[in-house]
C-alpha cells in the first residue's frame, strides 16, 4: 500500500512537464519565507523574549495599562 | 495617552499588513471559486465520458494549479506579522487566533496536499469516481480552510463568545458556537465565498472570450462559458443578497462604518441612499461637518428601507454617533471615553493590587470583570479610554475611502449580474461569440472582480478603524514598539518579493493560456 502511494507520487512528479517550474517556485518561496523571513526578520517576540505565559501576560498588561 | 507613540511606526506596520493581505487576496478568491468550477466540469466529463470535457477540465485545472502553487502559504506571512509587528494584539485575542487556526491550517494542508495531488496525478491512475471525489474534496477543502480566518476576522469586527481575563490580559473563549455562528461570521463567510465564485466565473468567461476572439478552440470556449455563466448568475445573485445582509449587519453593529460608507454626517429618517457620488477633496470634518459631495444621485428613502425595511427608520450620521443623540439613544464619544478610561484604570489598579499582594482590593476589582452590569457599562467601552485627551476625529474611519470602496464594490456587483445574465442568455441560444464587442467587454471585465473583492476588504478593515478589535483594542495599542526603519525594510522586501511572484504568476498563466487546452 505504502509502496503504491509512493509510486503514485513519484511517477506523478516525474512525468510532470510545466508543473516542475511551479515546484521550483514553491520551494524557493518556502525557503525565503521560513529560512530568511521567519528566522531573521519575523521572530515571535513574546515567545522569544519571555519564558512563561505569565510573564507574557504581565508584559502585555503593562502595555495596555501604561501605553 | 499615547503621546509617545510614533505614528509612522503605526502607518508602516499597517501598510505592511495591508500589502501582504491584499497580495494574498489576489490568489485566494480564484482558488476558492475555480476549484468548484473545475469539480463541476470534471463531473460532466465523468458523467458523459466526452473527451472534450476532459480537455476542458484539464485546462482549467492547470490554471487552478498555477494559482494554487503561487498563492499557497502566502497567508502564513500574515501570521508572522501578528507575532512580530502586532504582538500585543495577538496576545490579547488569545484563543481566537490560536489553536483553531493552527489546527485548521494543518488539516487543510494535509487534506489539500493529498487531494490536490490525486486531482493532478490521478488521470488514468485511479478510478474515475475516486478521481472525481478528489476534485470535489479539493474544492471543499479549500473553502473550508477559509472558515476560521474569516471567523477570527468577524470576531474582530464584533467580539462575542469570549470573556476578557484581566490576569492574563487575554480573551478566552466561553462559547465556541457564539463565535463561529455569530451573524457577522456566517454572513462574512457566505459573502466572501459567493463573491469568490463570482470572481472565478468572470475569470473563466474572460479567458474563454479571448479564445473566441482569436477563433481558437471554439467548442472548448463556448462550453466553458456556459458553465461559468451559470455559476456567475447564481454567484452574482448570492453575492448581492449576502452583501445586502452585510450592510444591514454593519448598520446595527458598526454604525459609524455604515455612516462612513454612505458619507452620512447628519442622521435622519427617510434617509436616501447615494447611488453615485463624488466627494470633495477639501473636507472639513468635525466639529463642523458639512455637505461633502460635489455631486450625487440619491435614491430617496432607500437607506432607511435597506436597514429597517421601513422608510421611517432613523439612520444615525457621524455627528449623532460622535456627539451623541439622546433622543435616538446614542451615547456620545466623550461619555464612552470617560467610561473606557475607568475600565483601563480598574485594570491598572488590579494589576498593582496583585503585585502588592493586596488580596482584598484585588478580589474586589477582579469581581468587576465578571459582573455583567459593570462589563456593559464600562468594559464595553474599554478601547475608547485610550482616546482621553486626543482629538475625537481620530475615532472616525476614513470617510472617503469607506464611501468609494463600498460604492465601487456595489456598482461592479451590479455590472457582474447583468453581464453574466447576458452571457448565459446568449450562450444558451448559442449566440455567444457572435458579437465581437461583447467578447471585448468580457475581456475588460476579467480583472474587475479583483477590484471589487479588494474594495470589500478595504471597506471591512479600514471602515473598522481606529479599532483592531472593535471598541476594545485600538490599532495604536495593538502595534509592537519596533523601530519604524525595521518595519520599512521588511515592507520593501515584501514589495519586491511579491512583485516577482506576481509577475511569475501572470507569465506562467499567460504562457499556459496561449498554449490552450491542447498544450503540454
Ligand atoms: C453588489 C452588492 C454588494 C453589497 C451590498 C456588498 C456589501 C458589502 C459590505 C457591507 C461589506 C463590509 C462587511 C463588513 O465590513 O463586515 C462587504 C465586504 C466584502 N465584499 Fe461586498 N458587497 C457587494 C458586492 C460585492 C462583490 C461584487 C464582491 C466581489 C466580487 C464583493 C466582495 C467583498 C469582500 C471580499 C468583502 C470583505 C469580506 C467581508 O467583510 O465580507 N462584494 N460587502
Coordinates of C-alpha atoms and ligand atoms in Angstrom, one line a residue:
Chain A
X1 CA 0.0 0.0 0.0
X2 CA 2.7 2.5 1.1
X3 CA 4.7 1.5 -1.9
X4 CA 1.8 2.1 -4.2
X5 CA 1.2 5.5 -2.7
X6 CA 4.9 6.3 -3.1
X7 CA 5.0 5.2 -6.7
X8 CA 1.8 7.3 -7.4
X9 CA 3.5 10.4 -6.2
X10 CA 6.9 9.5 -7.6
X11 CA 5.5 8.9 -11.1
X12 CA 3.3 11.9 -10.8
X13 CA 6.2 14.2 -10.1
X14 CA 8.5 12.5 -12.7
X15 CA 6.1 12.9 -15.5
X16 CA 5.4 16.5 -14.8
X17 CA 6.2 19.0 -17.5
X18 CA 5.0 22.5 -16.8
X19 CA 4.5 21.6 -13.1
X20 CA 8.2 21.4 -12.5
X21 CA 8.6 25.2 -12.8
X22 CA 5.8 25.6 -10.2
X23 CA 7.5 23.3 -7.7
X24 CA 10.7 25.3 -8.1
X25 CA 8.7 28.5 -7.3
X26 CA 7.0 26.9 -4.3
X27 CA 10.3 25.6 -2.9
X28 CA 12.1 28.9 -3.4
X29 CA 9.2 30.7 -1.8
X30 CA 9.0 28.5 1.2
X31 CA 12.8 28.8 1.6
X32 CA 12.6 32.6 1.6
X33 CA 9.6 32.6 3.9
X34 CA 10.9 30.2 6.6
X35 CA 14.7 30.3 6.3
X36 CA 15.0 34.0 5.7
X37 CA 12.0 36.0 6.7
X38 CA 10.9 33.9 9.7
X39 CA 14.4 33.4 11.1
X40 CA 15.9 36.9 10.6
X41 CA 13.0 39.3 10.3
X42 CA 9.9 37.9 12.0
X43 CA 10.6 36.3 15.4
X44 CA 7.5 35.7 17.6
X45 CA 8.6 38.4 20.0
X46 CA 6.6 37.3 23.1
X47 CA 7.8 33.8 22.6
X48 CA 11.4 34.9 22.2
X49 CA 11.6 37.4 25.0
X50 CA 9.6 35.7 27.7
X51 CA 9.8 32.2 29.1
X52 CA 6.3 31.8 30.5
X53 CA 2.8 32.8 29.7
X54 CA 2.6 34.6 33.0
X55 CA 5.4 36.9 32.0
X56 CA 3.9 37.4 28.6
X57 CA 0.6 38.3 30.2
X58 CA 2.2 40.7 32.6
X59 CA 4.1 42.4 29.8
X60 CA 1.0 43.0 27.7
X61 CA -0.9 44.1 30.7
X62 CA 1.8 46.7 31.3
X63 CA 1.5 47.8 27.7
X64 CA -2.3 48.0 27.9
X65 CA -2.4 50.0 31.2
X66 CA 0.7 52.2 30.6
X67 CA 0.5 52.9 26.9
Chain B
X1 CA -2.5 58.7 26.5
X2 CA -0.2 57.5 23.7
X3 CA 1.5 60.8 23.3
X4 CA 4.7 58.9 22.9
X5 CA 3.8 56.6 20.0
X6 CA 5.5 57.2 16.7
X7 CA 2.7 57.4 14.2
X8 CA 5.0 56.5 11.3
X9 CA 5.5 53.1 13.1
X10 CA 1.8 52.6 13.1
X11 CA 1.4 53.6 9.5
X12 CA 4.3 51.4 8.3
X13 CA 3.0 48.4 10.2
X14 CA -0.4 48.9 8.8
X15 CA 0.9 49.4 5.3
X16 CA 3.0 46.2 5.6
X17 CA 0.0 44.2 6.8
X18 CA -2.3 45.7 4.1
X19 CA 0.3 44.9 1.4
X20 CA 0.6 41.3 2.5
X21 CA -3.1 40.7 2.9
X22 CA -4.0 42.3 -0.4
X23 CA -1.4 40.3 -2.2
X24 CA -2.6 37.1 -0.5
X25 CA -6.1 38.0 -1.6
X26 CA -5.2 38.0 -5.3
X27 CA -4.9 34.2 -5.2
X28 CA -7.4 33.1 -2.6
X29 CA -10.7 34.0 -4.2
X30 CA -9.6 32.4 -7.5
X31 CA -8.7 29.2 -5.7
X32 CA -12.0 29.2 -3.8
X33 CA -14.1 29.7 -6.9
X34 CA -12.2 27.9 -9.6
X35 CA -11.9 24.7 -7.6
X36 CA -15.7 24.3 -7.7
X37 CA -16.0 25.2 -11.4
X38 CA -13.3 22.6 -12.1
X39 CA -15.0 20.0 -10.0
X40 CA -18.3 20.7 -11.8
X41 CA -16.6 20.3 -15.2
X42 CA -14.9 17.1 -14.1
X43 CA -18.3 15.8 -13.1
X44 CA -19.7 16.4 -16.5
X45 CA -16.8 14.6 -18.0
X46 CA -17.2 11.6 -15.7
X47 CA -21.0 11.5 -16.5
X48 CA -20.7 11.9 -20.3
X49 CA -17.4 10.3 -21.0
X50 CA -17.0 13.1 -23.6
X51 CA -13.2 13.7 -24.3
X52 CA -13.8 17.4 -24.9
X53 CA -15.0 17.8 -21.4
X54 CA -11.8 16.1 -20.2
X55 CA -9.7 18.6 -22.1
X56 CA -11.8 21.4 -20.7
X57 CA -11.4 20.1 -17.1
X58 CA -7.7 19.6 -17.6
X59 CA -7.1 23.1 -18.9
X60 CA -8.9 24.9 -16.0
X61 CA -7.3 22.5 -13.6
X62 CA -4.0 23.6 -14.9
X63 CA -4.8 27.3 -14.3
X64 CA -6.1 26.4 -10.9
X65 CA -2.8 24.6 -10.2
X66 CA -0.7 27.6 -11.2
X67 CA -2.7 29.9 -9.0
X68 CA -2.7 27.5 -6.1
X69 CA 1.1 26.9 -6.3
X70 CA 2.0 30.6 -6.4
X71 CA -0.6 31.7 -3.8
X72 CA -0.3 28.8 -1.4
X73 CA 1.1 29.7 2.1
X74 CA 1.4 33.5 1.3
X75 CA -1.1 33.8 4.2
X76 CA 1.4 32.4 6.6
X77 CA 3.3 35.7 6.3
X78 CA 0.3 37.4 8.0
X79 CA 0.8 35.1 10.9
X80 CA 4.5 36.0 11.1
X81 CA 3.4 39.7 11.2
X82 CA 1.0 39.0 14.1
X83 CA 3.8 37.7 16.2
X84 CA 6.3 40.4 15.3
X85 CA 4.5 43.6 14.5
X86 CA 1.2 43.0 16.3
X87 CA 2.3 41.2 19.4
X88 CA 0.0 43.0 21.9
X89 CA -2.9 42.2 19.6
X90 CA -2.0 38.5 19.1
X91 CA -1.8 38.1 22.8
X92 CA -5.0 40.0 23.5
X93 CA -7.1 38.0 21.0
X94 CA -5.9 34.8 22.7
X95 CA -7.9 31.7 21.8
X96 CA -9.5 33.2 18.7
X97 CA -6.3 33.2 16.6
X98 CA -4.5 30.4 18.5
X99 CA -5.3 26.7 18.4
X100 CA -8.2 26.7 16.0
X101 CA -6.3 28.5 13.3
X102 CA -3.3 26.2 13.7
X103 CA -5.5 23.0 13.6
X104 CA -7.3 24.3 10.6
X105 CA -4.0 25.1 8.9
X106 CA -2.6 21.6 9.5
X107 CA -5.8 19.9 8.5
X108 CA -6.2 21.9 5.3
X109 CA -2.6 21.3 4.4
X110 CA -2.9 17.5 4.7
X111 CA -6.3 17.5 3.0
X112 CA -5.2 19.7 0.2
X113 CA -1.8 18.2 -0.4
X114 CA -3.4 14.7 -0.6
X115 CA -6.4 15.6 -2.8
X116 CA -4.7 18.2 -5.0
X117 CA -2.0 15.6 -5.8
X118 CA -4.7 13.0 -6.7
X119 CA -6.5 15.5 -8.7
X120 CA -3.4 16.3 -10.8
X121 CA -1.7 13.0 -11.0
X122 CA -4.8 10.8 -10.9
X123 CA -5.7 10.8 -14.6
X124 CA -5.9 7.1 -15.7
X125 CA -4.2 6.1 -12.5
X126 CA -7.0 5.9 -10.0
X127 CA -10.7 5.1 -10.7
X128 CA -12.7 7.8 -12.3
X129 CA -15.0 8.1 -9.3
X130 CA -12.2 8.3 -6.8
X131 CA -10.5 10.9 -9.0
X132 CA -13.7 12.9 -9.2
X133 CA -14.1 12.7 -5.4
X134 CA -10.6 14.1 -5.1
X135 CA -11.6 17.1 -7.2
X136 CA -14.6 17.8 -5.1
X137 CA -12.7 17.4 -1.9
X138 CA -10.1 19.8 -3.1
X139 CA -12.9 22.3 -3.6
X140 CA -14.5 21.7 -0.3
X141 CA -11.1 21.6 1.5
X142 CA -10.1 25.0 0.0
X143 CA -13.3 26.6 1.0
X144 CA -13.4 25.1 4.5
X145 CA -9.9 26.3 5.2
X146 CA -11.2 29.8 4.8
X147 CA -13.7 29.4 7.6
X148 CA -11.6 30.0 10.7
X149 CA -9.7 33.0 9.5
X150 CA -13.0 34.6 8.5
X151 CA -14.5 33.7 11.8
X152 CA -11.5 35.3 13.5
X153 CA -11.9 38.4 11.4
X154 CA -15.6 38.5 12.2
X155 CA -14.7 38.4 15.9
X156 CA -12.5 41.4 15.5
X157 CA -15.5 43.2 13.9
X158 CA -17.8 42.1 16.6
X159 CA -16.2 40.3 19.6
X160 CA -18.7 37.8 21.1
X161 CA -18.5 34.4 22.8
X162 CA -15.4 35.4 24.8
X163 CA -14.6 36.9 28.1
X164 CA -11.6 39.1 29.0
X165 CA -9.3 37.6 31.6
X166 CA -7.7 40.6 33.3
X167 CA -4.9 38.5 34.9
X168 CA -3.7 37.1 31.7
X169 CA -4.6 40.2 29.5
X170 CA -6.3 37.9 27.0
X171 CA -9.7 36.9 25.8
X172 CA -10.8 33.4 26.5
X173 CA -13.5 31.6 24.5
X174 CA -16.6 30.9 26.5
X175 CA -18.9 29.8 23.8
X176 CA -17.4 28.3 20.6
X177 CA -20.8 28.3 18.8
X178 CA -21.4 32.0 19.6
X179 CA -18.0 32.8 18.0
X180 CA -18.5 30.6 14.9
X181 CA -22.2 31.3 14.3
X182 CA -22.3 35.0 15.1
X183 CA -24.3 36.7 12.3
X184 CA -21.2 38.6 11.3
X185 CA -19.2 35.4 10.9
X186 CA -21.8 33.5 9.0
X187 CA -22.5 36.3 6.6
X188 CA -18.9 37.2 6.1
X189 CA -18.1 33.6 5.1
X190 CA -21.1 33.5 2.7
X191 CA -20.3 36.9 1.2
X192 CA -16.6 36.0 0.8
X193 CA -17.2 32.6 -0.7
X194 CA -20.0 33.6 -3.1
X195 CA -18.1 36.7 -4.3
X196 CA -15.1 34.4 -4.9
X197 CA -17.3 32.1 -7.1
X198 CA -18.4 35.2 -9.0
X199 CA -14.7 36.2 -9.5
X200 CA -13.8 32.8 -10.8
X201 CA -16.8 32.8 -13.2
X202 CA -15.8 36.1 -14.6
X203 CA -12.3 34.8 -15.0
X204 CA -13.4 31.8 -17.0
X205 CA -15.7 33.8 -19.2
X206 CA -13.0 36.4 -19.8
X207 CA -10.3 33.8 -20.9
X208 CA -12.8 31.9 -23.0
X209 CA -13.7 35.2 -24.7
X210 CA -10.0 35.6 -25.6
X211 CA -10.1 32.2 -27.4
X212 CA -13.3 33.1 -29.2
X213 CA -11.8 36.4 -30.3
X214 CA -8.9 34.5 -31.8
X215 CA -11.4 31.9 -33.2
X216 CA -9.4 29.2 -31.5
X217 CA -10.8 26.2 -29.5
X218 CA -14.4 27.4 -30.1
X219 CA -16.1 24.4 -28.7
X220 CA -13.9 24.5 -25.6
X221 CA -14.5 28.2 -25.1
X222 CA -18.3 28.0 -25.6
X223 CA -18.7 25.1 -23.2
X224 CA -16.5 26.7 -20.6
X225 CA -18.6 29.9 -20.9
X226 CA -21.9 28.1 -20.4
X227 CA -20.8 26.6 -17.2
X228 CA -19.1 29.8 -16.0
X229 CA -22.0 32.0 -16.8
X230 CA -24.4 29.6 -15.0
X231 CA -22.1 29.8 -12.0
X232 CA -21.8 33.5 -12.5
X233 CA -25.5 34.3 -12.4
X234 CA -26.1 32.2 -9.3
X235 CA -23.0 33.6 -7.6
X236 CA -23.9 37.2 -8.5
X237 CA -27.4 36.9 -7.0
X238 CA -25.9 35.3 -3.9
X239 CA -23.2 37.9 -3.6
X240 CA -25.7 40.8 -3.8
X241 CA -28.0 39.1 -1.3
X242 CA -25.3 38.4 1.2
X243 CA -23.8 41.9 0.6
X244 CA -27.2 43.4 1.4
X245 CA -27.3 41.4 4.6
X246 CA -23.7 42.5 5.4
X247 CA -24.7 46.1 5.0
X248 CA -27.7 45.6 7.4
X249 CA -25.5 43.9 9.9
X250 CA -22.9 46.7 9.7
X251 CA -25.6 49.3 10.2
X252 CA -26.5 47.7 13.5
X253 CA -23.1 46.5 14.8
X254 CA -20.8 49.2 13.5
X255 CA -23.0 52.2 12.8
X256 CA -20.0 54.6 12.3
X257 CA -18.7 52.4 9.5
X258 CA -22.1 52.4 7.9
X259 CA -22.4 56.2 8.2
X260 CA -18.9 56.5 6.7
X261 CA -19.6 54.2 3.8
X262 CA -22.6 56.4 2.9
X263 CA -20.8 59.6 4.0
X264 CA -23.8 60.4 6.1
X265 CA -23.0 63.2 8.6
X266 CA -26.4 64.1 9.9
X267 CA -28.7 61.3 10.9
X268 CA -32.2 61.2 9.6
X269 CA -35.3 59.2 9.0
X270 CA -36.2 58.6 5.3
X271 CA -32.5 58.5 4.7
X272 CA -31.6 58.4 1.0
X273 CA -29.0 56.0 -0.5
X274 CA -26.3 57.6 -2.5
X275 CA -26.2 55.6 -5.8
X276 CA -23.3 57.6 -7.3
X277 CA -21.4 60.5 -6.0
X278 CA -18.1 62.3 -6.0
X279 CA -16.8 63.7 -2.8
X280 CA -15.0 67.0 -2.3
X281 CA -11.3 66.8 -1.6
X282 CA -11.3 69.7 0.9
X283 CA -13.5 68.0 3.5
X284 CA -13.7 69.7 6.8
X285 CA -14.6 67.1 9.3
X286 CA -15.7 67.6 12.8
X287 CA -16.6 69.8 14.6
X288 CA -18.3 71.4 11.6
X289 CA -19.4 68.7 9.3
X290 CA -20.8 69.9 6.1
X291 CA -22.1 68.7 2.8
X292 CA -19.3 66.7 1.4
X293 CA -20.3 66.0 -2.2
X294 CA -19.5 67.7 -5.4
X295 CA -22.5 65.9 -6.9
X296 CA -24.6 62.9 -6.0
X297 CA -27.5 60.9 -7.3
X298 CA -29.7 59.6 -4.5
X299 CA -32.5 57.0 -4.2
X300 CA -35.0 58.5 -1.7
X301 CA -35.7 56.6 1.5
X302 CA -33.6 53.6 0.3
X303 CA -31.1 53.7 3.1
X304 CA -33.7 53.6 5.9
X305 CA -35.6 51.0 4.0
X306 CA -32.5 48.8 3.4
X307 CA -31.7 48.7 7.2
X308 CA -35.1 48.8 8.8
X309 CA -37.4 47.7 5.9
X310 CA -39.4 50.9 6.5
X311 CA -38.6 54.4 5.4
X312 CA -39.2 55.9 8.8
X313 CA -36.2 54.1 10.3
X314 CA -33.6 56.5 11.8
X315 CA -30.1 56.2 10.4
X316 CA -27.5 57.9 12.7
X317 CA -25.0 60.1 11.0
X318 CA -21.4 60.6 12.0
X319 CA -22.3 63.6 14.1
X320 CA -25.0 61.7 16.0
X321 CA -22.6 59.0 16.9
X322 CA -19.7 61.2 17.8
X323 CA -21.6 63.9 19.8
X324 CA -24.4 61.6 20.9
X325 CA -28.1 61.8 20.3
X326 CA -30.1 61.1 23.4
X327 CA -33.4 61.2 21.7
X328 CA -32.4 58.3 19.5
X329 CA -30.4 56.6 22.2
X330 CA -26.8 57.1 21.0
X331 CA -24.2 57.8 23.7
X332 CA -21.6 60.5 22.9
X333 CA -18.0 59.5 22.4
X334 CA -17.0 61.8 25.2
X335 CA -19.0 59.7 27.6
X336 CA -17.6 56.4 26.1
X337 CA -14.1 57.8 26.5
X338 CA -14.8 58.5 30.2
X339 CA -16.2 55.1 30.8
X340 CA -13.4 53.4 28.9
X341 CA -10.8 55.3 30.9
X342 CA -12.5 54.0 34.1
X343 CA -12.2 50.4 32.8
X344 CA -8.5 50.9 31.9
X345 CA -7.8 52.5 35.4
X346 CA -9.6 49.5 37.0
X347 CA -7.3 47.1 35.1
X348 CA -4.3 49.1 36.2
X349 CA -5.3 49.1 39.8
X350 CA -6.0 45.4 39.7
X351 CA -2.5 44.8 38.4
X352 CA -1.0 46.9 41.1
X353 CA -3.0 45.2 43.9
X354 CA -1.9 41.9 42.6
X355 CA 1.8 43.0 42.6
X356 CA 1.4 44.4 46.2
X357 CA -0.3 41.2 47.3
X358 CA -3.3 43.2 48.4
X359 CA -5.8 40.3 48.2
X360 CA -8.9 42.3 49.3
X361 CA -8.5 45.0 46.7
X362 CA -7.5 42.5 44.1
X363 CA -10.6 40.4 44.7
X364 CA -13.0 43.3 44.7
X365 CA -11.6 44.6 41.3
X366 CA -11.3 41.1 39.8
X367 CA -15.0 40.6 40.5
X368 CA -15.9 43.6 38.3
X369 CA -14.5 41.8 35.3
X370 CA -17.2 39.1 35.7
X371 CA -20.0 41.4 36.7
X372 CA -22.3 41.7 33.6
X373 CA -23.6 45.2 34.6
X374 CA -20.0 46.6 35.1
X375 CA -18.9 45.0 31.9
X376 CA -21.7 46.5 30.0
X377 CA -21.3 50.0 31.5
X378 CA -17.5 50.2 31.5
X379 CA -15.5 47.4 29.9
X380 CA -17.6 47.6 26.7
X381 CA -16.1 51.0 26.0
X382 CA -12.6 49.9 27.1
X383 CA -10.9 51.0 23.9
X384 CA -12.3 54.5 23.9
X385 CA -10.4 55.1 27.1
X386 CA -7.2 55.4 25.1
X387 CA -8.5 58.5 23.4
X388 CA -8.7 60.6 26.5
X389 CA -7.1 63.9 25.6
X390 CA -6.9 63.1 21.9
X391 CA -8.9 64.5 19.1
X392 CA -12.4 63.0 18.5
X393 CA -11.8 62.8 14.8
X394 CA -9.3 60.1 15.4
X395 CA -12.3 57.9 16.2
X396 CA -13.8 58.3 12.8
X397 CA -12.9 56.0 9.9
X398 CA -11.7 57.4 6.7
X399 CA -15.0 58.5 5.1
X400 CA -13.8 58.9 1.5
X401 CA -12.1 55.5 1.4
X402 CA -15.1 53.8 3.0
X403 CA -17.5 55.6 0.7
X404 CA -15.6 54.8 -2.5
X405 CA -14.7 51.2 -1.7
X406 CA -18.4 50.5 -0.9
X407 CA -19.7 52.1 -4.0
X408 CA -17.1 50.6 -6.3
X409 CA -17.9 47.1 -5.0
X410 CA -21.7 47.6 -5.3
X411 CA -21.6 49.2 -8.8
X412 CA -19.3 46.4 -10.1
X413 CA -21.6 43.8 -8.4
X414 CA -24.5 45.2 -10.5
X415 CA -22.4 45.0 -13.6
X416 CA -21.4 41.4 -13.0
X417 CA -25.0 40.3 -12.5
X418 CA -26.2 42.0 -15.8
X419 CA -23.1 40.8 -17.6
X420 CA -23.4 37.1 -16.5
X421 CA -27.1 37.2 -17.3
X422 CA -26.4 38.4 -20.9
X423 CA -23.6 35.8 -21.3
X424 CA -25.8 33.0 -20.1
X425 CA -28.7 34.0 -22.2
X426 CA -26.6 34.2 -25.4
X427 CA -24.7 31.0 -24.6
X428 CA -27.9 29.1 -24.2
X429 CA -29.1 30.4 -27.5
X430 CA -25.7 29.5 -28.9
X431 CA -25.2 33.1 -29.9
X432 CA -22.3 33.9 -27.5
X433 CA -19.3 34.9 -29.6
X434 CA -21.3 36.4 -32.4
X435 CA -20.7 39.9 -31.2
X436 CA -17.1 40.9 -31.0
X437 CA -17.7 43.9 -28.8
X438 CA -19.3 41.7 -26.2
X439 CA -16.2 39.5 -26.1
X440 CA -14.2 42.6 -25.6
X441 CA -16.5 43.5 -22.7
X442 CA -15.8 40.1 -21.2
X443 CA -12.1 40.6 -21.5
X444 CA -12.2 44.0 -20.0
X445 CA -14.5 42.7 -17.2
X446 CA -12.0 40.0 -16.3
X447 CA -9.9 41.9 -13.7
X448 CA -12.8 43.8 -12.3
X449 CA -13.9 41.3 -9.6
X450 CA -10.5 41.6 -8.1
X451 CA -11.1 45.3 -7.8
X452 CA -14.4 44.8 -6.0
X453 CA -13.1 42.0 -3.8
X454 CA -10.2 44.1 -2.7
X455 CA -12.5 47.1 -2.2
X456 CA -14.7 44.8 0.0
X457 CA -11.7 44.2 2.3
X458 CA -10.7 47.8 2.3
X459 CA -14.2 48.7 3.5
X460 CA -14.3 46.0 6.1
X461 CA -10.9 46.7 7.5
X462 CA -10.4 50.5 7.0
X463 CA -14.0 51.1 7.9
X464 CA -13.3 49.4 11.2
X465 CA -10.6 51.9 12.2
X466 CA -9.4 53.0 14.6
X467 CA -10.0 49.6 16.1
X468 CA -8.4 46.3 15.5
X469 CA -10.8 44.7 17.9
X470 CA -14.0 46.7 17.7
X471 CA -14.3 49.2 20.5
X472 CA -11.9 47.2 22.7
X473 CA -8.4 47.5 21.2
X474 CA -7.3 50.4 19.1
X475 CA -4.7 49.9 16.4
X476 CA -2.3 52.1 18.3
X477 CA -2.3 49.8 21.3
X478 CA -2.0 46.7 19.1
X479 CA 1.2 47.5 17.4
X480 CA 4.6 46.4 18.7
X481 CA 7.0 49.2 19.5
X482 CA 9.7 48.4 16.9
X483 CA 11.9 50.9 15.1
X484 CA 9.9 52.2 12.1
X485 CA 13.0 51.6 10.0
X486 CA 12.9 47.9 10.7
X487 CA 9.3 47.7 9.5
X488 CA 10.1 49.8 6.5
X489 CA 12.8 47.4 5.5
X490 CA 10.5 44.4 5.6
X491 CA 7.8 46.3 3.7
X492 CA 10.2 46.9 0.8
X493 CA 11.4 43.2 0.9
X494 CA 7.8 42.1 0.7
X495 CA 7.0 44.5 -2.1
X496 CA 10.0 43.2 -4.1
X497 CA 9.2 39.5 -3.4
X498 CA 5.5 39.9 -4.2
X499 CA 6.2 41.8 -7.4
X500 CA 8.4 39.0 -8.6
X501 CA 5.9 36.3 -7.6
X502 CA 3.0 38.3 -9.2
X503 CA 5.0 38.6 -12.5
X504 CA 5.7 34.9 -12.4
X505 CA 2.1 34.1 -11.9
X506 CA 1.0 36.2 -14.8
X507 CA 3.8 35.0 -17.1
X508 CA 3.2 31.3 -16.4
X509 CA -0.6 31.7 -16.7
X510 CA -0.3 33.6 -20.0
X511 CA 2.0 31.0 -21.4
X512 CA -0.3 28.2 -20.5
X513 CA -3.4 30.0 -21.7
X514 CA -1.7 30.7 -25.0
X515 CA -0.9 27.0 -25.4
X516 CA -4.6 26.3 -24.9
X517 CA -6.3 23.1 -23.8
X518 CA -4.2 21.1 -26.3
X519 CA -0.8 22.3 -25.0
X520 CA 1.5 20.2 -22.8
Ligands
LIG1 C1 -23.5 44.3 -5.1 C2 -23.7 44.4 -3.9 C3 -22.8 44.2 -2.7 C4 -23.0 44.7 -1.5 C5 -24.3 45.4 -1.0 C6 -21.9 44.4 -0.6 C7 -21.7 44.7 0.7 C8 -20.6 44.5 1.5 C9 -20.4 45.1 2.8 C10 -21.4 45.9 3.6 C11 -19.2 44.7 3.2 C12 -18.5 45.0 4.5 C13 -18.7 44.0 5.5 C14 -18.1 44.3 6.9 O1 -17.5 45.4 7.0 O2 -18.1 43.5 7.7 C15 -18.6 43.9 2.1 C16 -17.4 43.3 2.2 C17 -16.8 42.5 1.2 N1 -17.3 42.4 -0.1 FE1 -19.1 43.1 -0.8 N2 -20.9 43.8 -1.4 C18 -21.4 43.7 -2.7 C19 -20.8 43.1 -3.8 C20 -19.5 42.5 -3.8 C21 -18.8 42.0 -4.9 C22 -19.3 42.0 -6.3 C23 -17.7 41.4 -4.4 C24 -16.5 40.7 -5.2 C25 -16.6 40.2 -6.3 C26 -17.6 41.6 -3.0 C27 -16.6 41.2 -2.2 C28 -16.5 41.6 -0.8 C29 -15.4 41.1 0.0 C30 -14.3 40.2 -0.4 C31 -15.6 41.7 1.3 C32 -14.7 41.6 2.5 C33 -15.2 40.4 3.4 C34 -16.4 40.7 4.2 O3 -16.3 41.6 5.1 O4 -17.5 40.1 3.9 N3 -18.8 42.3 -2.6 N4 -19.5 43.8 1.1

